Coordinates of C-alpha atoms and ligand atoms in Angstrom, one line a residue:
X1079 CA 5.8 20.1 -19.7
X1080 CA 2.9 18.6 -21.7
X1081 CA 5.5 17.1 -24.1
X1082 CA 7.2 15.3 -21.2
X1083 CA 3.9 14.0 -19.9
X1084 CA 3.0 12.7 -23.4
X1085 CA 6.4 11.1 -23.7
X1086 CA 5.9 9.4 -20.3
X1087 CA 2.6 8.1 -21.5
X1088 CA 3.9 6.9 -24.8
X1089 CA 7.2 5.3 -23.7
X1090 CA 6.2 4.5 -20.1
X1091 CA 9.5 5.7 -18.9
X1092 CA 11.6 8.9 -18.5
X1093 CA 15.3 9.4 -17.8
X1094 CA 16.5 10.6 -14.5
X1095 CA 17.0 14.1 -16.0
X1096 CA 13.5 14.1 -17.5
X1097 CA 11.9 13.0 -14.2
X1098 CA 13.7 15.9 -12.5
X1099 CA 12.4 18.4 -15.0
X1100 CA 8.9 17.0 -14.6
X1101 CA 8.9 17.0 -10.8
X1102 CA 10.3 20.5 -10.6
X1103 CA 8.3 22.0 -13.4
X1104 CA 4.7 20.9 -12.8
X1105 CA 2.2 23.7 -12.0
X1106 CA -1.6 23.6 -11.4
X1107 CA -2.3 23.6 -15.1
X1108 CA 0.1 20.9 -16.1
X1109 CA -0.7 18.7 -13.1
X1110 CA -4.4 18.8 -14.2
X1111 CA -3.2 17.5 -17.6
X1112 CA -1.1 14.8 -15.9
X1113 CA -4.1 13.6 -13.9
X1114 CA -6.3 13.6 -17.0
X1115 CA -3.8 11.3 -18.8
X1116 CA -3.4 9.1 -15.8
X1117 CA -7.2 8.6 -15.7
X1118 CA -7.3 7.8 -19.4
X1119 CA -4.6 5.2 -19.1
X1120 CA -6.3 3.6 -16.1
X1121 CA -9.6 3.5 -17.9
X1122 CA -8.0 2.0 -20.9
X1123 CA -6.9 -1.0 -18.8
X1124 CA -9.5 -1.3 -16.0
X1125 CA -12.4 0.8 -17.2
X1126 CA -14.1 2.9 -14.5
X1127 CA -13.8 0.0 -12.0
X1128 CA -12.4 0.6 -8.6
X1129 CA -11.5 -2.5 -6.6
X1130 CA -12.0 -2.8 -2.8
X1131 CA -9.8 -4.7 -0.5
X1132 CA -11.0 -5.6 3.0
X1133 CA -8.2 -4.7 5.4
X1134 CA -8.0 -6.8 8.5
X1135 CA -5.4 -5.5 11.0
X1136 CA -4.9 -8.7 13.0
X1137 CA -2.0 -7.8 15.3
X1138 CA -0.6 -4.6 16.6
X1139 CA 2.4 -6.3 18.1
X1140 CA 5.7 -5.6 16.3
X1141 CA 9.2 -6.7 17.0
X1142 CA 10.6 -4.0 14.7
X1143 CA 11.5 -0.4 15.5
X1144 CA 10.9 1.6 12.3
X1145 CA 11.4 5.2 13.4
X1146 CA 8.2 6.4 11.6
X1147 CA 5.6 3.9 12.8
X1148 CA 3.3 4.1 15.8
X1149 CA 3.5 0.3 16.3
X1150 CA 7.2 0.3 16.7
X1151 CA 8.5 -1.9 19.6
X1152 CA 9.9 1.1 21.5
X1153 CA 6.5 2.8 21.7
X1154 CA 5.5 1.6 25.1
X1155 CA 2.3 3.6 25.0
X1156 CA 0.9 1.6 22.1
X1157 CA -2.0 -0.6 23.0
X1158 CA -1.3 -4.1 21.7
X1159 CA -3.9 -6.7 20.6
X1160 CA -4.1 -9.8 18.5
X1161 CA -7.2 -11.1 16.8
X1162 CA -8.0 -14.8 17.1
X1163 CA -8.5 -16.9 14.0
X1164 CA -12.3 -17.1 14.7
X1165 CA -12.5 -13.3 14.9
X1166 CA -10.6 -12.9 11.7
X1167 CA -12.9 -15.4 9.9
X1168 CA -15.9 -13.5 11.1
X1169 CA -14.4 -10.2 9.7
X1170 CA -14.1 -12.1 6.4
X1171 CA -17.6 -13.4 6.5
X1172 CA -19.0 -9.9 7.2
X1173 CA -16.8 -8.5 4.4
X1174 CA -17.9 -11.2 1.9
X1175 CA -21.5 -10.2 2.5
X1176 CA -20.6 -6.6 1.8
X1177 CA -19.1 -7.5 -1.5
X1178 CA -15.4 -7.8 -0.7
X1179 CA -13.5 -10.4 -2.7
X1180 CA -10.0 -9.7 -1.4
X1181 CA -8.9 -9.8 2.2
X1182 CA -5.7 -8.2 3.3
X1183 CA -4.2 -9.6 6.4
X1184 CA -1.9 -6.9 7.8
X1185 CA 0.0 -6.7 11.1
X1186 CA 3.1 -5.8 12.8
X1187 CA 5.9 -8.4 12.6
X1188 CA 4.5 -10.5 15.5
X1189 CA 6.4 -13.7 16.2
X1190 CA 3.3 -15.1 18.0
X1191 CA 1.9 -15.7 14.6
X1192 CA 4.1 -18.6 13.7
X1193 CA 4.2 -19.9 10.1
X1194 CA 1.9 -22.7 11.1
X1195 CA -0.7 -20.2 12.4
X1196 CA -0.6 -18.1 9.3
X1197 CA -0.8 -21.2 7.1
X1198 CA -3.8 -22.4 9.0
X1199 CA -5.5 -19.0 8.7
X1200 CA -4.9 -18.7 5.0
X1201 CA -6.3 -22.3 4.6
X1202 CA -9.4 -21.4 6.6
X1203 CA -10.2 -18.2 4.7
X1204 CA -9.7 -20.0 1.3
X1205 CA -11.9 -22.8 2.5
X1206 CA -14.7 -20.4 3.5
X1207 CA -14.3 -18.1 0.5
X1208 CA -12.7 -20.0 -2.4
X1209 CA -13.5 -17.2 -4.8
X1210 CA -11.6 -14.6 -2.8
X1211 CA -8.0 -13.4 -3.0
X1212 CA -5.8 -13.3 0.2
X1213 CA -3.1 -10.6 0.4
X1214 CA -0.5 -10.7 3.2
X1215 CA 1.2 -7.7 4.6
X1216 CA 3.2 -9.0 7.5
X1217 CA 6.7 -7.9 6.7
X1218 CA 10.1 -9.4 6.1
X1219 CA 10.3 -13.2 6.3
X1220 CA 12.4 -16.0 4.9
X1221 CA 11.9 -17.3 1.4
X1222 CA 10.8 -20.6 2.9
X1223 CA 8.0 -18.9 4.9
X1224 CA 6.9 -16.9 1.8
X1225 CA 6.8 -20.1 -0.2
X1226 CA 4.8 -21.9 2.5
X1227 CA 2.2 -19.1 2.6
X1228 CA 1.9 -19.2 -1.1
X1229 CA 1.5 -22.9 -1.1
X1230 CA -1.3 -22.5 1.5
X1231 CA -3.1 -20.2 -1.0
X1232 CA -2.0 -16.6 -0.4
X1233 CA -2.2 -14.7 -3.7
X1234 CA -0.6 -11.4 -3.1
X1235 CA 2.0 -9.7 -0.8
X1236 CA 2.4 -6.1 0.1
X1237 CA 5.8 -5.0 1.3
X1238 CA 6.7 -1.4 0.7
X1239 CA 10.3 -0.9 -0.1
X1240 CA 10.0 2.5 1.7
X1241 CA 13.0 4.1 -0.1
X1242 CA 15.5 2.4 -2.4
X1243 CA 18.4 4.7 -1.3
X1244 CA 20.5 2.9 1.3
X1245 CA 21.4 6.1 3.2
X1246 CA 17.8 7.3 3.3
X1247 CA 16.7 3.8 4.3
X1248 CA 19.0 3.8 7.3
X1249 CA 17.7 7.2 8.4
X1250 CA 14.2 5.6 8.6
X1251 CA 15.2 2.3 10.2
X1252 CA 17.5 0.9 12.9
X1253 CA 20.6 -1.0 11.7
X1254 CA 19.0 -4.4 11.8
X1255 CA 16.7 -3.5 9.0
X1256 CA 18.3 -3.0 5.6
X1257 CA 17.3 -2.2 2.1
X1258 CA 19.3 -5.3 0.9
X1259 CA 17.1 -7.6 2.9
X1260 CA 14.0 -5.7 1.7
X1261 CA 15.0 -6.2 -1.9
X1262 CA 15.8 -9.8 -1.2
X1263 CA 12.2 -10.3 0.2
X1264 CA 10.7 -8.5 -2.8
X1265 CA 12.7 -10.6 -5.3
X1266 CA 11.7 -13.8 -3.5
X1267 CA 8.1 -12.9 -3.4
X1268 CA 8.1 -12.2 -7.1
X1269 CA 10.1 -15.4 -8.0
X1270 CA 7.6 -17.5 -6.0
X1271 CA 4.7 -16.1 -8.0
X1272 CA 2.9 -13.7 -5.8
X1273 CA 1.3 -10.5 -7.2
X1274 CA 3.7 -8.2 -5.4
X1275 CA 3.2 -4.7 -4.1
X1276 CA 6.1 -2.4 -3.1
X1277 CA 5.8 1.3 -2.4
X1278 CA 6.8 4.2 -0.2
X1279 CA 5.7 7.1 1.9
X1280 CA 5.7 10.5 0.2
X1281 CA 7.5 13.2 2.3
X1282 CA 9.1 10.8 4.7
X1283 CA 11.8 12.5 6.8
X1284 CA 15.0 13.3 4.9
X1285 CA 13.5 12.3 1.6
X1286 CA 14.9 14.3 -1.3
X1287 CA 13.6 14.8 -4.8
X1288 CA 16.5 12.6 -6.0
X1289 CA 15.4 9.8 -3.6
X1290 CA 11.9 10.0 -5.2
X1291 CA 13.5 9.7 -8.7
X1292 CA 15.5 6.7 -7.6
X1293 CA 12.2 5.2 -6.3
X1294 CA 10.5 5.8 -9.6
X1295 CA 13.4 4.2 -11.6
X1296 CA 13.3 1.3 -9.2
X1297 CA 9.6 0.8 -9.7
X1298 CA 10.1 0.7 -13.4
X1299 CA 12.8 -1.9 -13.1
X1300 CA 11.0 -4.1 -10.5
X1301 CA 7.7 -3.8 -12.3
X1302 CA 5.4 -4.7 -9.4
X1303 CA 1.8 -5.6 -9.7
X1304 CA 0.8 -3.1 -7.0
X1305 CA 2.3 0.1 -5.6
X1306 CA 1.3 1.3 -2.1
X1307 CA 2.0 5.0 -1.9
X1308 CA 0.7 7.5 0.6
X1309 CA 1.8 10.5 2.5
X1310 CA 4.0 10.1 5.6
X1311 CA 2.1 11.3 8.6
X1312 CA 3.8 11.8 12.0
X1313 CA 2.9 9.7 15.0
X1314 CA 3.3 11.5 18.4
X1315 CA 5.2 8.7 20.1
X1316 CA 7.9 8.2 17.6
X1317 CA 11.3 9.9 16.9
X1318 CA 9.5 11.6 13.9
X1319 CA 6.8 13.2 16.1
X1320 CA 7.7 16.7 15.0
X1321 CA 8.3 16.1 11.3
X1322 CA 5.9 17.5 8.8
X1323 CA 3.5 15.3 7.0
X1324 CA 3.9 14.6 3.3
X1325 CA 1.9 16.8 0.8
X1326 CA -1.3 15.9 -0.9
X1327 CA -0.3 17.4 -4.2
X1328 CA 3.0 15.6 -4.3
X1329 CA 1.3 12.3 -3.5
X1330 CA -1.2 12.9 -6.3
X1331 CA 1.5 13.7 -8.8
X1332 CA 3.4 10.5 -7.9
X1333 CA 0.3 8.4 -8.2
X1334 CA -0.3 9.8 -11.7
X1335 CA 3.3 9.3 -12.8
X1336 CA 3.3 5.7 -11.6
X1337 CA 0.0 5.1 -13.5
X1338 CA 1.6 6.4 -16.7
X1339 CA 4.8 4.4 -16.1
X1340 CA 3.1 1.1 -15.1
X1341 CA -0.4 1.3 -16.9
X1342 CA -1.7 -2.0 -15.4
X1343 CA -0.6 -1.4 -11.8
X1344 CA -3.0 -1.8 -9.0
X1345 CA -2.8 1.5 -7.2
X1346 CA -4.6 2.2 -4.0
X1347 CA -5.9 5.6 -2.9
X1348 CA -4.7 5.0 0.6
X1349 CA -6.3 5.7 4.0
X1350 CA -3.3 8.0 4.8
X1351 CA -4.3 10.1 1.7
X1352 CA -7.8 10.3 3.2
X1353 CA -6.3 11.3 6.5
X1354 CA -4.4 14.4 5.3
X1355 CA -7.3 15.6 3.2
X1356 CA -11.1 15.0 3.7
X1357 CA -11.5 14.0 0.0
X1358 CA -7.9 12.7 -0.4
X1359 CA -9.0 9.3 -1.6
X1360 CA -11.4 10.7 -4.2
X1361 CA -8.5 12.9 -5.5
X1362 CA -6.3 9.9 -5.6
X1363 CA -8.8 8.1 -7.9
X1364 CA -8.9 11.2 -10.1
X1365 CA -5.1 11.0 -10.3
X1366 CA -5.2 7.4 -11.6
X1367 CA -5.6 5.2 -8.5
X1368 CA -8.0 2.2 -8.8
X1369 CA -8.1 0.5 -5.5
X1370 CA -9.4 1.4 -2.0
X1371 CA -8.7 -0.5 1.2
X1372 CA -11.4 0.1 3.8
X1373 CA -11.0 -1.4 7.2
X1374 CA -12.8 -4.7 8.2
X1375 CA -11.2 -5.0 11.6
X1376 CA -13.7 -5.1 14.6
X1377 CA -14.4 -1.6 15.8
X1378 CA -13.2 -2.3 19.3
X1379 CA -9.6 -2.7 18.1
X1380 CA -9.5 -0.1 15.3
X1381 CA -8.2 2.7 17.4
X1382 CA -5.3 0.5 18.6
X1383 CA -3.8 0.0 15.2
X1384 CA -2.3 3.4 14.8
X1385 CA 0.7 3.7 12.4
X1386 CA 0.2 7.5 12.4
X1387 CA -1.9 10.1 14.2
X1388 CA -5.5 11.1 13.3
X1389 CA -6.2 8.0 11.2
X1390 CA -9.7 8.2 9.8
X1391 CA -12.6 5.7 10.1
X1392 CA -11.5 4.2 13.4
X1393 CA -15.0 4.4 14.8
X1394 CA -17.0 3.1 11.8
X1395 CA -18.6 -0.3 11.3
X1396 CA -17.4 -2.1 8.1
X1397 CA -20.9 -1.7 6.6
X1398 CA -20.8 2.1 7.2
X1399 CA -17.4 2.3 5.5
X1400 CA -18.6 0.4 2.5
X1401 CA -21.6 2.8 2.0
X1402 CA -19.5 5.9 2.6
X1403 CA -16.8 4.8 0.2
X1404 CA -19.3 3.9 -2.5
X1405 CA -20.7 7.4 -2.4
X1406 CA -17.2 8.9 -2.4
X1407 CA -16.1 6.8 -5.4
X1408 CA -19.3 7.7 -7.4
X1409 CA -18.3 11.4 -7.2
X1410 CA -15.2 10.5 -9.3
X1411 CA -17.2 8.9 -12.1
X1412 CA -15.9 5.5 -11.1
X1413 CA -17.7 2.6 -9.5
X1414 CA -16.9 0.1 -6.7
X1415 CA -17.1 -3.4 -8.1
X1416 CA -17.6 -6.9 -6.5
X1417 CA -14.5 -8.5 -7.9
X1418 CA -11.1 -10.0 -6.8
X1419 CA -9.5 -7.3 -8.9
X1420 CA -6.5 -9.2 -10.1
X1421 CA -3.6 -7.6 -11.9
X1422 CA -4.4 -7.4 -15.6
X1423 CA -1.6 -7.3 -18.1
X1424 CA -2.2 -4.9 -21.0
X1425 CA -2.0 -6.8 -24.2
Ligands
SAH1701 N1 4.4 -4.4 9.4 C1 4.1 -4.5 8.0 C2 2.7 -4.0 7.7 C3 2.2 -2.8 8.5 S1 3.0 -1.2 8.2 C4 5.1 -3.8 7.2 O1 5.9 -3.0 7.8 O2 5.2 -4.0 6.0 C5 2.4 -0.9 6.6 C6 2.9 0.4 6.0 O3 2.4 1.5 6.7 C7 4.4 0.6 6.0 O4 5.0 -0.1 4.9 C8 4.6 2.1 6.0 O5 4.9 2.5 4.6 C9 3.2 2.6 6.4 N2 3.4 3.5 7.5 C10 4.0 3.2 8.7 N3 4.0 4.3 9.5 C11 3.5 5.3 8.8 C12 3.4 6.7 9.0 N4 3.8 7.3 10.1 N5 2.8 7.5 8.0 C13 2.4 6.9 6.9 N6 2.5 5.6 6.6 C14 3.1 4.8 7.5
SF4_1702 FE1 6.4 -2.9 12.5 FE2 5.6 -2.5 10.0 FE3 5.4 -0.5 11.8 FE4 7.8 -1.3 10.9 S1 6.2 -0.3 9.7 S2 7.3 -0.9 13.1 S3 7.5 -3.5 10.6 S4 4.3 -2.4 11.9

């Protein structure tokens, strides 16, 4: 097992068969070694720095119906809200004072936010905070829209591929959402020049070990700047309400494998990981992650942006989250830094 881990570190890839051996064969001992190597590789590229991204969940309206997500259109119980531009700008101002240098604008696919509104918003954030990066996470759009947002100043885009296997994709999404269009979006984003993040939920319903291997091979081929990966967590008002959540250990193992495969990748220890385990995010950092994404949304809307059940930190002020995370990250031997945290290509 250690030989395979060393090979992955050295060659930054494994064959399908080798990934299968690795995923099936890891035990407590060898996983500890995998995490140790992942940390060493991360430290070699980024040192002990952990970057923070201020997440602003600006709309809980969504026109899509992804079966796993609490914001899906068919969930009539979901409370919907939209933040106005002035509210979003005040989240950014507060975040800036707390040391955030990246703002992530995330929302459901909400047609109310026309291209012009998004372009205006990006321009206003960039004008107030020219030293900050803006990341968008607003779903599938046309190439023209992606280009217009980029021209307005957006730096990065997060769009998880969710699963690269077509049959599996169709078990997670209604027929109007396809892996072909997801791939088209990701390719457009990359061609335009964004730092692009794809990713997946670990333990999503119907996911097999072979699906995960396909996802790893896809990540290697696509070579994204960021990978968003966290456990699937059921939401009570979705078709997957009774499905089990993804496992902590499997998520940590995948984080570490991705770090070894893509040494420079920006890899968040996600809120979902902190939701299934009280110290999940710290464990994620110890498995090679180097990004955290605390919430900057106003407290009165936090509990309305529920992709899954039991989401953490829905009652905390941004400043409280900042202090809490700082303490948590320090326990891992890493440090939160005031920095845009751009992708750094290893020489
Ligand atoms: N609408 C945008 C952004 C919001 S959803 C989009 O879909 O890209 C952001 C991510 O949350 C999704 O990519 C999905 O991987 C994750 N997510 C949704 N429901 C989830 C659940 N039940 N458990 C864990 N993650 C979930
Ligand atoms: Fe909408 Fe994104 Fe949820 Fe799908 S995952 S229903 S696109 S918010």
